[in-house]
Structures are given as structure tokens and as C-alpha cells.
mmCIF file of C-alpha atoms in Angstrom:
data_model
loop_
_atom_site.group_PDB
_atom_site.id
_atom_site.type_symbol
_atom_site.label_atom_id
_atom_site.label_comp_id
_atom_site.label_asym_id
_atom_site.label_seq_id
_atom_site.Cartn_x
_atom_site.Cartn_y
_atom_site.Cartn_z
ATOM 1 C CA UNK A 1 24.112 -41.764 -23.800
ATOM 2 C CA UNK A 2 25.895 -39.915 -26.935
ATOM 3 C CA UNK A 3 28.405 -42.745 -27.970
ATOM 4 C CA UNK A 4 25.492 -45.011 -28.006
ATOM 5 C CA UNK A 5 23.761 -42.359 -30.756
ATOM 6 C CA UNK A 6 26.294 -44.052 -33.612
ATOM 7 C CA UNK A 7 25.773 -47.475 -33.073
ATOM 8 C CA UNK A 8 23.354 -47.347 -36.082
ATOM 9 C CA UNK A 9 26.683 -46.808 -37.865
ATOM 10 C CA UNK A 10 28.591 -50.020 -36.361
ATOM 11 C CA UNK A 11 25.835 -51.813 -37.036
ATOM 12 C CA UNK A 12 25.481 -51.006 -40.852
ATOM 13 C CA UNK A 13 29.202 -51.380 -40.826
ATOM 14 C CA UNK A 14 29.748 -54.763 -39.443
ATOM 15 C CA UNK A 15 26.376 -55.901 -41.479
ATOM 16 C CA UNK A 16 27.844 -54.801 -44.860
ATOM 17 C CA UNK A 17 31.075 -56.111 -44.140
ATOM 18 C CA UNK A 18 30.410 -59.366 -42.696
ATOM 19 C CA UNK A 19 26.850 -60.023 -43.537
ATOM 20 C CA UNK A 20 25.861 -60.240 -39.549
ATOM 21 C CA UNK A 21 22.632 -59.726 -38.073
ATOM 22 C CA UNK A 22 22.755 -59.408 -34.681
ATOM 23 C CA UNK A 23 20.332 -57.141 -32.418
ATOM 24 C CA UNK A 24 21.280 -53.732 -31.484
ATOM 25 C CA UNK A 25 22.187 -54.990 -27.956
ATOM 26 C CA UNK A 26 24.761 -56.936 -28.498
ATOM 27 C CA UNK A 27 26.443 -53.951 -30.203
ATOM 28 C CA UNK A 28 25.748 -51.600 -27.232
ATOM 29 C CA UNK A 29 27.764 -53.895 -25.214
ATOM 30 C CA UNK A 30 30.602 -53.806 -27.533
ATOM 31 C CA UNK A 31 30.506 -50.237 -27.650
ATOM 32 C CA UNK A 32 30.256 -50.330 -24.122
ATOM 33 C CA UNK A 33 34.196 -51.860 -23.709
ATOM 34 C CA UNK A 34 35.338 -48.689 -25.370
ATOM 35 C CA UNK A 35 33.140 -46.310 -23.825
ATOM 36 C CA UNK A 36 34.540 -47.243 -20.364
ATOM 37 C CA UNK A 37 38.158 -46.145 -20.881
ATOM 38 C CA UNK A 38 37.200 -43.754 -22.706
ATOM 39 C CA UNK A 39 34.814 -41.773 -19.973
ATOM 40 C CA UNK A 40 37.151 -42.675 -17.108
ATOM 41 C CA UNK A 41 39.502 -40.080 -17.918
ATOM 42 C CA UNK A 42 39.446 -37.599 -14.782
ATOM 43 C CA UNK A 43 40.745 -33.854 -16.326
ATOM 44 C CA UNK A 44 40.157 -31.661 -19.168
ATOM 45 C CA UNK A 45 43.580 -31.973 -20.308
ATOM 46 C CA UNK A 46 43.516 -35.731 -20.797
ATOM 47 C CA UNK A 47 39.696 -35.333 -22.237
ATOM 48 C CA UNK A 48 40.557 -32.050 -24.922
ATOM 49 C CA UNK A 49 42.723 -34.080 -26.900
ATOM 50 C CA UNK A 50 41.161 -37.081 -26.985
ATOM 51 C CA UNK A 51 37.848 -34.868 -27.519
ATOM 52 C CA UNK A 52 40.030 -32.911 -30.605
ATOM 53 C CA UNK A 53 40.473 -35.816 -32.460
ATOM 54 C CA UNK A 54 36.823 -36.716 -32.453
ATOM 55 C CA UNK A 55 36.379 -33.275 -33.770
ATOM 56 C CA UNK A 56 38.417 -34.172 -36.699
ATOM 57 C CA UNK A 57 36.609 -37.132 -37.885
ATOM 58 C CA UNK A 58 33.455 -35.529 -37.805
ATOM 59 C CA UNK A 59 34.666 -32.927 -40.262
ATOM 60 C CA UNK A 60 36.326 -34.825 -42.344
ATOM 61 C CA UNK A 61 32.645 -37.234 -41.983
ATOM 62 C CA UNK A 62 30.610 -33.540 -42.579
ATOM 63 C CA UNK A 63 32.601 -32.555 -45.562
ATOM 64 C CA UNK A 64 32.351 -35.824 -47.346
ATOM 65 C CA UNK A 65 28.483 -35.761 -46.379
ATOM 66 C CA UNK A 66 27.879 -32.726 -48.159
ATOM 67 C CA UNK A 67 30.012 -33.604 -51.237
ATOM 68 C CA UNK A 68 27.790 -36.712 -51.630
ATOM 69 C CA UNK A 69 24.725 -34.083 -50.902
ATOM 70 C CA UNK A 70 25.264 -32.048 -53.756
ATOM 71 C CA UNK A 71 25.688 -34.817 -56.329
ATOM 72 C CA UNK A 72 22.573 -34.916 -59.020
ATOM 73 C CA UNK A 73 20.568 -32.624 -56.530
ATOM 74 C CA UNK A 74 16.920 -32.266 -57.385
ATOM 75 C CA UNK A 75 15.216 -29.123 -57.797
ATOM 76 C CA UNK A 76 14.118 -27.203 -54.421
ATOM 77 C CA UNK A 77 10.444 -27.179 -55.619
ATOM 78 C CA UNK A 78 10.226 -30.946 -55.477
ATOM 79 C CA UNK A 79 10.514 -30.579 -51.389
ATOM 80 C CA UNK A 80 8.362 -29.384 -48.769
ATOM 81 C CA UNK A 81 9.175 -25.761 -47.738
ATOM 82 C CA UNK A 82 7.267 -26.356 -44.311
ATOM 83 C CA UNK A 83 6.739 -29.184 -42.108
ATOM 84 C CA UNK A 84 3.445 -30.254 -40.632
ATOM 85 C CA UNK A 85 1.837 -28.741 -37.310
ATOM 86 C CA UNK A 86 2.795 -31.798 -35.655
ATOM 87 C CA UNK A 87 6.052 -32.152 -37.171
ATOM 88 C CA UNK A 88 7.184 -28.180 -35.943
ATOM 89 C CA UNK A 89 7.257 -29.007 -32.121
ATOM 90 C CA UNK A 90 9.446 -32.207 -32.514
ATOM 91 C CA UNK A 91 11.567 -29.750 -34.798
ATOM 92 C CA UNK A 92 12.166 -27.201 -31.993
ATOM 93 C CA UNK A 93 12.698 -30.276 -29.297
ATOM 94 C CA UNK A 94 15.390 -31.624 -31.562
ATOM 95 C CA UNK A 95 16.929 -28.353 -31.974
ATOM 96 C CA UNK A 96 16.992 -27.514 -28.127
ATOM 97 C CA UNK A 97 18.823 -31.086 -27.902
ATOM 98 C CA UNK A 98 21.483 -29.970 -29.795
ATOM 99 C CA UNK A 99 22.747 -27.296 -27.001
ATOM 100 C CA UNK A 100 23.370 -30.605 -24.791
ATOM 101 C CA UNK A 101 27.431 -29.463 -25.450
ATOM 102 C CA UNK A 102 25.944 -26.881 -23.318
ATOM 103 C CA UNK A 103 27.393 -27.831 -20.008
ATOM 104 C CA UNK A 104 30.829 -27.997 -20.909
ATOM 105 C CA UNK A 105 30.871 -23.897 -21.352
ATOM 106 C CA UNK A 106 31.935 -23.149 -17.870
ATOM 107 C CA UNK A 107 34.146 -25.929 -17.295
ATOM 108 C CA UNK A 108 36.190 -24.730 -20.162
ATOM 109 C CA UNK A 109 36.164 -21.402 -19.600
ATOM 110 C CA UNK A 110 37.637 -21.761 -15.945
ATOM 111 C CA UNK A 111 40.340 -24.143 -17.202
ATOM 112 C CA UNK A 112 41.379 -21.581 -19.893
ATOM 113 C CA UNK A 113 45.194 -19.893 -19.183
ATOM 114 C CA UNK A 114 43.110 -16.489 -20.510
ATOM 115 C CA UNK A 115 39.628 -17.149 -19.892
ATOM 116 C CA UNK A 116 38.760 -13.529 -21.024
ATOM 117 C CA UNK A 117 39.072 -15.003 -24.517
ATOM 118 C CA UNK A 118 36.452 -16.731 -24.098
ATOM 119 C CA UNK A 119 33.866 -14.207 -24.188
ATOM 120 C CA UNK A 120 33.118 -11.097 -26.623
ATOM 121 C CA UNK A 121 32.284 -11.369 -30.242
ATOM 122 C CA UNK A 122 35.820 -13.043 -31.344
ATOM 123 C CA UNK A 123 35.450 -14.985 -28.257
ATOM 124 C CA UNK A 124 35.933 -18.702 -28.346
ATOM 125 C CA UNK A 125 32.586 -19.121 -27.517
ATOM 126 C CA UNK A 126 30.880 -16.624 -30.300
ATOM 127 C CA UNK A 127 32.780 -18.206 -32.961
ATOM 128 C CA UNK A 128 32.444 -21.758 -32.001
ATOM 129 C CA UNK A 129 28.644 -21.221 -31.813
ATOM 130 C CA UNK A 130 28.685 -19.188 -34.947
ATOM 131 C CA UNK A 131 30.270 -22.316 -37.029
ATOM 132 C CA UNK A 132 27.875 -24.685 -35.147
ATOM 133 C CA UNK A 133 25.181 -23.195 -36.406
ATOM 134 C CA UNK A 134 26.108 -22.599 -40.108
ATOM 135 C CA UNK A 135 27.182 -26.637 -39.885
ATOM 136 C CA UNK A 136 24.004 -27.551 -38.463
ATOM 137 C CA UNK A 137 21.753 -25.287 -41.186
ATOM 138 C CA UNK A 138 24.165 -26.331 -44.023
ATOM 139 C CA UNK A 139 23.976 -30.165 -43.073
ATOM 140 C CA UNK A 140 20.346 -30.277 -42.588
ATOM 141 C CA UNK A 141 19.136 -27.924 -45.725
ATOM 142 C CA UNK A 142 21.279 -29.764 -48.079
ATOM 143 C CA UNK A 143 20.248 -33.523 -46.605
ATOM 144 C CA UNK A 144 16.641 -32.589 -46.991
ATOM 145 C CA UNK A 145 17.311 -31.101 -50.314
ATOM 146 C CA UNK A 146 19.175 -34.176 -51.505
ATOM 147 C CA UNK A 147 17.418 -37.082 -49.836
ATOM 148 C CA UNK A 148 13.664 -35.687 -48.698
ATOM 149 C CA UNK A 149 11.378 -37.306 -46.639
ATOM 150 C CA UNK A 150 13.697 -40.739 -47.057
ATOM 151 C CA UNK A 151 16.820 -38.456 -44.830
ATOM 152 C CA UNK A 152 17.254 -40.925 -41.825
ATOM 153 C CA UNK A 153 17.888 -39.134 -38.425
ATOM 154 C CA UNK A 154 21.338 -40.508 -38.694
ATOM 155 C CA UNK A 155 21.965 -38.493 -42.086
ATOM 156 C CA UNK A 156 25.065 -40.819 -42.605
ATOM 157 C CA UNK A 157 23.242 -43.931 -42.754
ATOM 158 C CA UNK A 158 21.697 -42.412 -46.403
ATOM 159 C CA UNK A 159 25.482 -42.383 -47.845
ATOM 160 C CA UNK A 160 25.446 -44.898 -50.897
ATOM 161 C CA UNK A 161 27.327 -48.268 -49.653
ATOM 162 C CA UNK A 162 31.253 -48.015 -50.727
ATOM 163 C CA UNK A 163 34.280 -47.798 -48.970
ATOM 164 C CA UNK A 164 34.646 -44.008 -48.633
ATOM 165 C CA UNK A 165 30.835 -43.973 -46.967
ATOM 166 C CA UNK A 166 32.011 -46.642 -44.543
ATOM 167 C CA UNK A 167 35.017 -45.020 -43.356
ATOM 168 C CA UNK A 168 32.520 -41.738 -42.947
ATOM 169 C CA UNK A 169 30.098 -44.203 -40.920
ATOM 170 C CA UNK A 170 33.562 -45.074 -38.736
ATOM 171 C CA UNK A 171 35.012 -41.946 -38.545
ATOM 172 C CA UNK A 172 31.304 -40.042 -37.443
ATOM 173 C CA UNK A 173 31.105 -43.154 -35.213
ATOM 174 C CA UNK A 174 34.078 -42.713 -32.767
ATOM 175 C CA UNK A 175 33.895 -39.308 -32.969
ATOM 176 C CA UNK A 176 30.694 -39.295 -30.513
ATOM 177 C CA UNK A 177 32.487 -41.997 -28.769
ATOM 178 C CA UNK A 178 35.871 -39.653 -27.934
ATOM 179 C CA UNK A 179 33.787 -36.960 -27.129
ATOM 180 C CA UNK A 180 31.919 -38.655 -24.459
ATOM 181 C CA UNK A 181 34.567 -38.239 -21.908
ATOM 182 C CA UNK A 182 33.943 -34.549 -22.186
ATOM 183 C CA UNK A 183 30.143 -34.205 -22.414
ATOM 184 C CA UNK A 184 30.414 -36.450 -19.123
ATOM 185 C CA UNK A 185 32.936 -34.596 -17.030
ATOM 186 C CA UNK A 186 30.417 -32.065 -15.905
ATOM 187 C CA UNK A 187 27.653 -34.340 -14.497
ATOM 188 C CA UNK A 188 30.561 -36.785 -12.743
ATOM 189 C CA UNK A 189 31.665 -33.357 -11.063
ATOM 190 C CA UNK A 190 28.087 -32.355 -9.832
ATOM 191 C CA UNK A 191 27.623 -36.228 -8.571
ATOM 192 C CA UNK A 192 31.254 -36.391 -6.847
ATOM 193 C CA UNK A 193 30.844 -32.898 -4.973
ATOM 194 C CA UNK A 194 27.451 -33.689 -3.254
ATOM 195 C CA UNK A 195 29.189 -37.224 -2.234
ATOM 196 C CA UNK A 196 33.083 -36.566 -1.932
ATOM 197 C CA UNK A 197 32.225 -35.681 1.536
ATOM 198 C CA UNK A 198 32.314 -39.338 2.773
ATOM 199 C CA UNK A 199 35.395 -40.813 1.768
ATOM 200 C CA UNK A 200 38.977 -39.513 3.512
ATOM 201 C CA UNK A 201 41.469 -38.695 1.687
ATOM 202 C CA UNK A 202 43.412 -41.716 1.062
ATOM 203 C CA UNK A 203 40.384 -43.084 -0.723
ATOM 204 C CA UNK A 204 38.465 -40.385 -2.615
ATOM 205 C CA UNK A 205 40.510 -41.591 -5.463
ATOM 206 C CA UNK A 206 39.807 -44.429 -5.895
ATOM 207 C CA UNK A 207 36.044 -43.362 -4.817
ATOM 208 C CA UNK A 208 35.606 -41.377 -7.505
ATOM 209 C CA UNK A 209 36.655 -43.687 -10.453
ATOM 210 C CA UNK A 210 34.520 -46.027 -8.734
ATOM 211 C CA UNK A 211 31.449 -43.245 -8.936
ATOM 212 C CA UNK A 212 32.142 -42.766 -12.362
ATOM 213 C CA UNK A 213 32.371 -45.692 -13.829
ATOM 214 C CA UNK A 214 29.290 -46.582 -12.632
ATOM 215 C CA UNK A 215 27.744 -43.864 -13.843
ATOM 216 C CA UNK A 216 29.466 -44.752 -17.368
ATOM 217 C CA UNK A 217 27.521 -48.527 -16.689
ATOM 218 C CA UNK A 218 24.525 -46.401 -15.752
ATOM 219 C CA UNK A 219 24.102 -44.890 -18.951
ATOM 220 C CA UNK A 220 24.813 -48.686 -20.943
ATOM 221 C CA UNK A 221 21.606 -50.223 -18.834
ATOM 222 C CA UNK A 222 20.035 -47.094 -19.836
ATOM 223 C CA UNK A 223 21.150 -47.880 -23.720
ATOM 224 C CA UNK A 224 20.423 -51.533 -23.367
ATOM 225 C CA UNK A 225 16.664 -50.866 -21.808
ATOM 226 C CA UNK A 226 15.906 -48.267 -24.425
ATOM 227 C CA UNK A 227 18.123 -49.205 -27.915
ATOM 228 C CA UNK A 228 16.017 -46.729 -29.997
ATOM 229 C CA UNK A 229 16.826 -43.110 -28.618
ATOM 230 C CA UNK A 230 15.037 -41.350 -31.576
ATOM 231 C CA UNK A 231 11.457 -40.883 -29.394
ATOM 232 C CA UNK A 232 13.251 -39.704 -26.710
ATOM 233 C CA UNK A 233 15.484 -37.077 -28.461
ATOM 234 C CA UNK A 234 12.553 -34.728 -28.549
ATOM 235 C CA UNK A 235 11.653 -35.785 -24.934
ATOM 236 C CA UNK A 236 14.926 -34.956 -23.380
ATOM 237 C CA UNK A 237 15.506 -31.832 -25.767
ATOM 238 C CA UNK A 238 11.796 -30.241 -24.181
ATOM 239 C CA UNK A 239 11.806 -31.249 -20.883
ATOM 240 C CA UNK A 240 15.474 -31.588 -19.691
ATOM 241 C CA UNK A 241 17.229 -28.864 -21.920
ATOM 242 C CA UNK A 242 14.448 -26.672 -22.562
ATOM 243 C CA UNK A 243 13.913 -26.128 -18.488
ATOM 244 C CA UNK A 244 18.028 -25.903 -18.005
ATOM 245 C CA UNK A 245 19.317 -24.677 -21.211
ATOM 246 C CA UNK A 246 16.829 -21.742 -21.691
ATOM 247 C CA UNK A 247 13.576 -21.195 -18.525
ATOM 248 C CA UNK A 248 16.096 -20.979 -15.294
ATOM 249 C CA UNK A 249 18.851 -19.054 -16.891
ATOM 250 C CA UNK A 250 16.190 -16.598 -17.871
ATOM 251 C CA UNK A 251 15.303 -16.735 -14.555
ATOM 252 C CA UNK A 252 18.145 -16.141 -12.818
ATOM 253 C CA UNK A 253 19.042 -13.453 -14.963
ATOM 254 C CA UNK A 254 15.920 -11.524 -14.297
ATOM 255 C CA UNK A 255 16.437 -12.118 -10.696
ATOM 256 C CA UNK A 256 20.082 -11.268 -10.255
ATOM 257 C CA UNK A 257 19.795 -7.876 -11.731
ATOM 258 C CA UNK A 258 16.255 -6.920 -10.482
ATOM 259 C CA UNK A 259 17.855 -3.979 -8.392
ATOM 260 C CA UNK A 260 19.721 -2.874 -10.507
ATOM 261 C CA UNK A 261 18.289 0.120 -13.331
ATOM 262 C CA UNK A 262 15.297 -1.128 -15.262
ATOM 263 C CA UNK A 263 16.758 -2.703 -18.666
ATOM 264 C CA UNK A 264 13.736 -3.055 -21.460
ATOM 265 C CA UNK A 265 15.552 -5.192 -23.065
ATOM 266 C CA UNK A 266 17.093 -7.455 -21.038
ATOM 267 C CA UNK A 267 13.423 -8.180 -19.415
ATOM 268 C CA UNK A 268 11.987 -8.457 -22.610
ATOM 269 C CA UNK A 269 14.450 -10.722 -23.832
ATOM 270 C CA UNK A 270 14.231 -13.052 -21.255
ATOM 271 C CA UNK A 271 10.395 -13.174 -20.996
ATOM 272 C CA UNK A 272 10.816 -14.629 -24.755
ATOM 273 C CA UNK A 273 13.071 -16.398 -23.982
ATOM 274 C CA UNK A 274 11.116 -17.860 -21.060
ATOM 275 C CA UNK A 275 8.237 -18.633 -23.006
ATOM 276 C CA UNK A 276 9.701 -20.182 -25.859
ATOM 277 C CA UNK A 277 10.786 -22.310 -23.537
ATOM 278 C CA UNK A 278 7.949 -23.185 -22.305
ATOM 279 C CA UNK A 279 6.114 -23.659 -25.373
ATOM 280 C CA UNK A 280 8.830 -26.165 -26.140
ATOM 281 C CA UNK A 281 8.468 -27.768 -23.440
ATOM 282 C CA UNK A 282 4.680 -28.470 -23.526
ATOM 283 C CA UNK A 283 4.140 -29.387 -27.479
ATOM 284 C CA UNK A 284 7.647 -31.165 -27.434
ATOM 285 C CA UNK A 285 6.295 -33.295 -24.858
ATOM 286 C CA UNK A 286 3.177 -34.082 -26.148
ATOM 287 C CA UNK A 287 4.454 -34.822 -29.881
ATOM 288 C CA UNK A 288 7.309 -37.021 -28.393
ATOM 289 C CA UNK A 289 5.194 -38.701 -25.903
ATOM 290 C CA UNK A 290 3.053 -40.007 -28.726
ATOM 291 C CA UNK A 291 6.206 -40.710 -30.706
ATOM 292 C CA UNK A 292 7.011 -43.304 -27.969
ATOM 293 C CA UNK A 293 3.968 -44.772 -27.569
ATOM 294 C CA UNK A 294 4.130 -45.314 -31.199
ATOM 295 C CA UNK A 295 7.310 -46.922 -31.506
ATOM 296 C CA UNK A 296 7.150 -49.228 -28.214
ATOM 297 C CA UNK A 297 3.512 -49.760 -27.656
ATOM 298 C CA UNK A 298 2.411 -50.721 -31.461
#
């Protein structure tokens, strides 16, 4: 589902430009012809590169985002130091969405020449993470600071219209789209292992592009059915990643080392962990739930 997150930015695109006003659809199936050869891709080292240059765009989109952020900005008073009640769970759902880069972590690490690098406090990991977060605080303190309650959940789509905002628009744009090949490699790999079984040889091949490209067409009904994702953000982030990303690796932790000496701290940090998660889970849900109801029932 991520390349179909930028179509907002097509769609402002090709509307600016050429004055168009077609519905979202249609642009989800022109996204869709790129998304195809773009997922199909089998190994990691076909998928990094492709992967690196979306990484490039969406610096080069972040940097001009925050130089347009800081222009004329208005004092901090004139915002809202907290959110709502109602607003807070959404927040954390949203924020436990963003670890969906999650399942690429072992993947890499087992195609790494030195996967001991990847690990430690100057691991790859630890300083990946650590520049992930300070992006993610420094993007959304100084949208909110600079655009307020008018910040769209697209933070792009609040760029003033000229040529440099466009090309951010493009750039942000295919950089989910050649990153999608990556974020799907790990769920194709689950999918092909509990199925591989039944081909031979001489056709698990061409099985398996089969098997994933309809899983790639899978995800374009899914896109088509439900255009606006924003509801279901907050859905996916407490249900789906709340449960994966945070309750059963607590679990497992707790119940791998159980024999072992008692640790305080591990136990305690995994019972927080645990039920942050769960409290996630359950007001994320509710909050969203409503959210969709809004948005598709009224």
C-alpha cells in the first residue's frame, strides 16, 4: 500500500499542471503500471539501489520542506502545546505506523558481508533509527509550528504552488514508490515459503513472480476499494503493528530467557512495553474506528 500513500502528490501535480480533474482512481491505476516493475524485483541487491535512490529524493524533498518551514514562522505561543484526549491515541497509532520499515531489519542484517555491524551503538541499525527519529520530530515540530491545525497529513501538499514545490511533490512521490520493492520483499518471502512446496523446480520461478505480482495487484484492489488511507493509518498502526512491532516481541523475549537469572529490568521493560502496546491498541482502535465511520459513512 505505501506507493499508493503519494498519490495525493500526482494528483496535485497533474491538476496544477494541466488543470485535470480526474478521481483518485484513475491515478491509482496509473501508479499501479509503475508499481508492478517496480515490486517484481526478486533480491536485495536489485531492491537496495533502487530503494537508495528513493532515499535521496526524500532528503532532498525533507530539506526543502523545512527551508519553506522556517520562512516567516509564527510565534510558538500561537499553537497548541497539547492535543486533545481524543486526538493523543490517533497520535500514538500514527507513530507505531511509522516502524512499518520494521520488517526489513532482519532481512538486511542476514544479507550484510559483516552483519555484526549491524548491531551495537554505532551499529547500522542504532544510527539509522537515531536519524529517523530526529527527522521525524524535526519534520513534524516545525510543520505544526509553521502551518498549525491547516498541516495536511501529507505535509508536502502545504508547500506554496511553484516549480521547486512540485519537483518536492515528484521527488517525495517516487521515493515511496522505489521503496516499495523493499518494504514488500519480506511479506512475498513469508507467502512463497508456506507455498513453494508445490511447484518443482523447473517452475518455482516462474511460480513465484506469478505469487508476487499478484500480491503487488492485491494491494492496487486494496488501493482502488479504499482511495483514502488516512482512517486506516491509525487502524493498521494499533492493531497490526502495535500486536507485531511491540506485544509478541515482548513476549517472546520474556519467554526465551525465563530460565535464565532473574533480570529486573528486562521484565520490567517488557511489561511496559507490553502494555503500551496494548493501550495502543485499544484507544487507537476505537479513535480510528470512528474516524472511518466518519469519513465513509457521513
Amino acid at each position: 500500500m505505501r506507493p499508493f500513500q503519494g498519490v495525493s502528490n500526482w494528483i496535485e501535480i497533474i491538476n496544477n499542471r494541466f488543470g485535470t480533474d480526474y478521481h483518485i482512481r484513475w491515478y491509482i491505476i496509473l501508479v499501479a503500471f509503475l508499481v508492478v516493475p517496480l515490486g517484481i524485483g526478486r533480491t536485495l541487491k536489485f531492491l537496495v539501489p533502487v530503494s537508495a535512490f528513493g532515499i535521496i529524493f526524500i532528503i532532498f524533498g525533507l530539506a526543502v520542506t523545512c527551508y519553506y518551514a522556517l520562512i516567516d514562522l509564527p510565534p510558538i505561543k500561537e499553537r497548541n502545546y497539547v492535543a486533545t484526549p481524543e486526538e493523543i491515541p490517533v497520535f500514538f497509532s500514527t507513530i507505531v505506523f511509522a516502524m512499518e520499515g520494521i520488517g526489513t531489519v532482519l532481512p538486511i542484517e542476514k544479507s550484510m558481508k559483516n552483519p555484526d555491524h549491524f548491531r551495537g551503538i554505532r551499529g547500522v541499525l542504532s544510527i539509522s533509527m537515531t536519524l529517523i527519529v530526529t527527522l521525524y520530530s524535526a519534520i513534524g515540530f516545525l510543520g505544526y509550528l509553521k502551518f498549525g491545525e491547516k498541516t495536511e497529513a501529507n505535509i508536502t501538499l502545504n508547500l506554496p504552488h511553484n516549480w521547486l514545490s512540485e519537483i518536492v511533490k515528484l521527488l517525495v512521490a517516487l521515493s515511496i514508490l522505489f521503496t516499495y520493492g523493499l518494504q514488500f520483499c519480506v511479506p512475498t518471502e513469508i507467502v512463497w515459503d508456506q507455498i513453494k512446496h508445490k511447484f518443482n523446480s523447473k517452475n518455482d520461478n516462474i511460480a513465484y513472480y506469478v505469487m508476487r505480482g499478484g500480491l503487488i495487484l492485491g494491494t492496487v484492489v486494496i488501493a482502488l476499494i479504499i482511495p483514502n488511507l488516512g482512517p486506516f493509518i491509525g487502524i493498521v498502526g494499533a492493531l497490526c503493528l502495535a500486536t507485531l512491532g511491540l506485544f509478541i516481541p515482548s513476549v517472546i523475549e520474556i519467554v526465551t530467557f525465563w530460565e535464565e537469572e532473574a533480570n529486573c529490568w528486562r521484565l520490567s521493560k517488557n511489561i511496559f512495553i507490553m502494555l503500551f502496546s496494548l493501550m495502543t491498541t485499544i484507544s487507537g482502535c476505537s479513535i480510528s474506528i470512528q474516524e472511518v465511520i466518519k469519513t465513509y459513512l457521513h
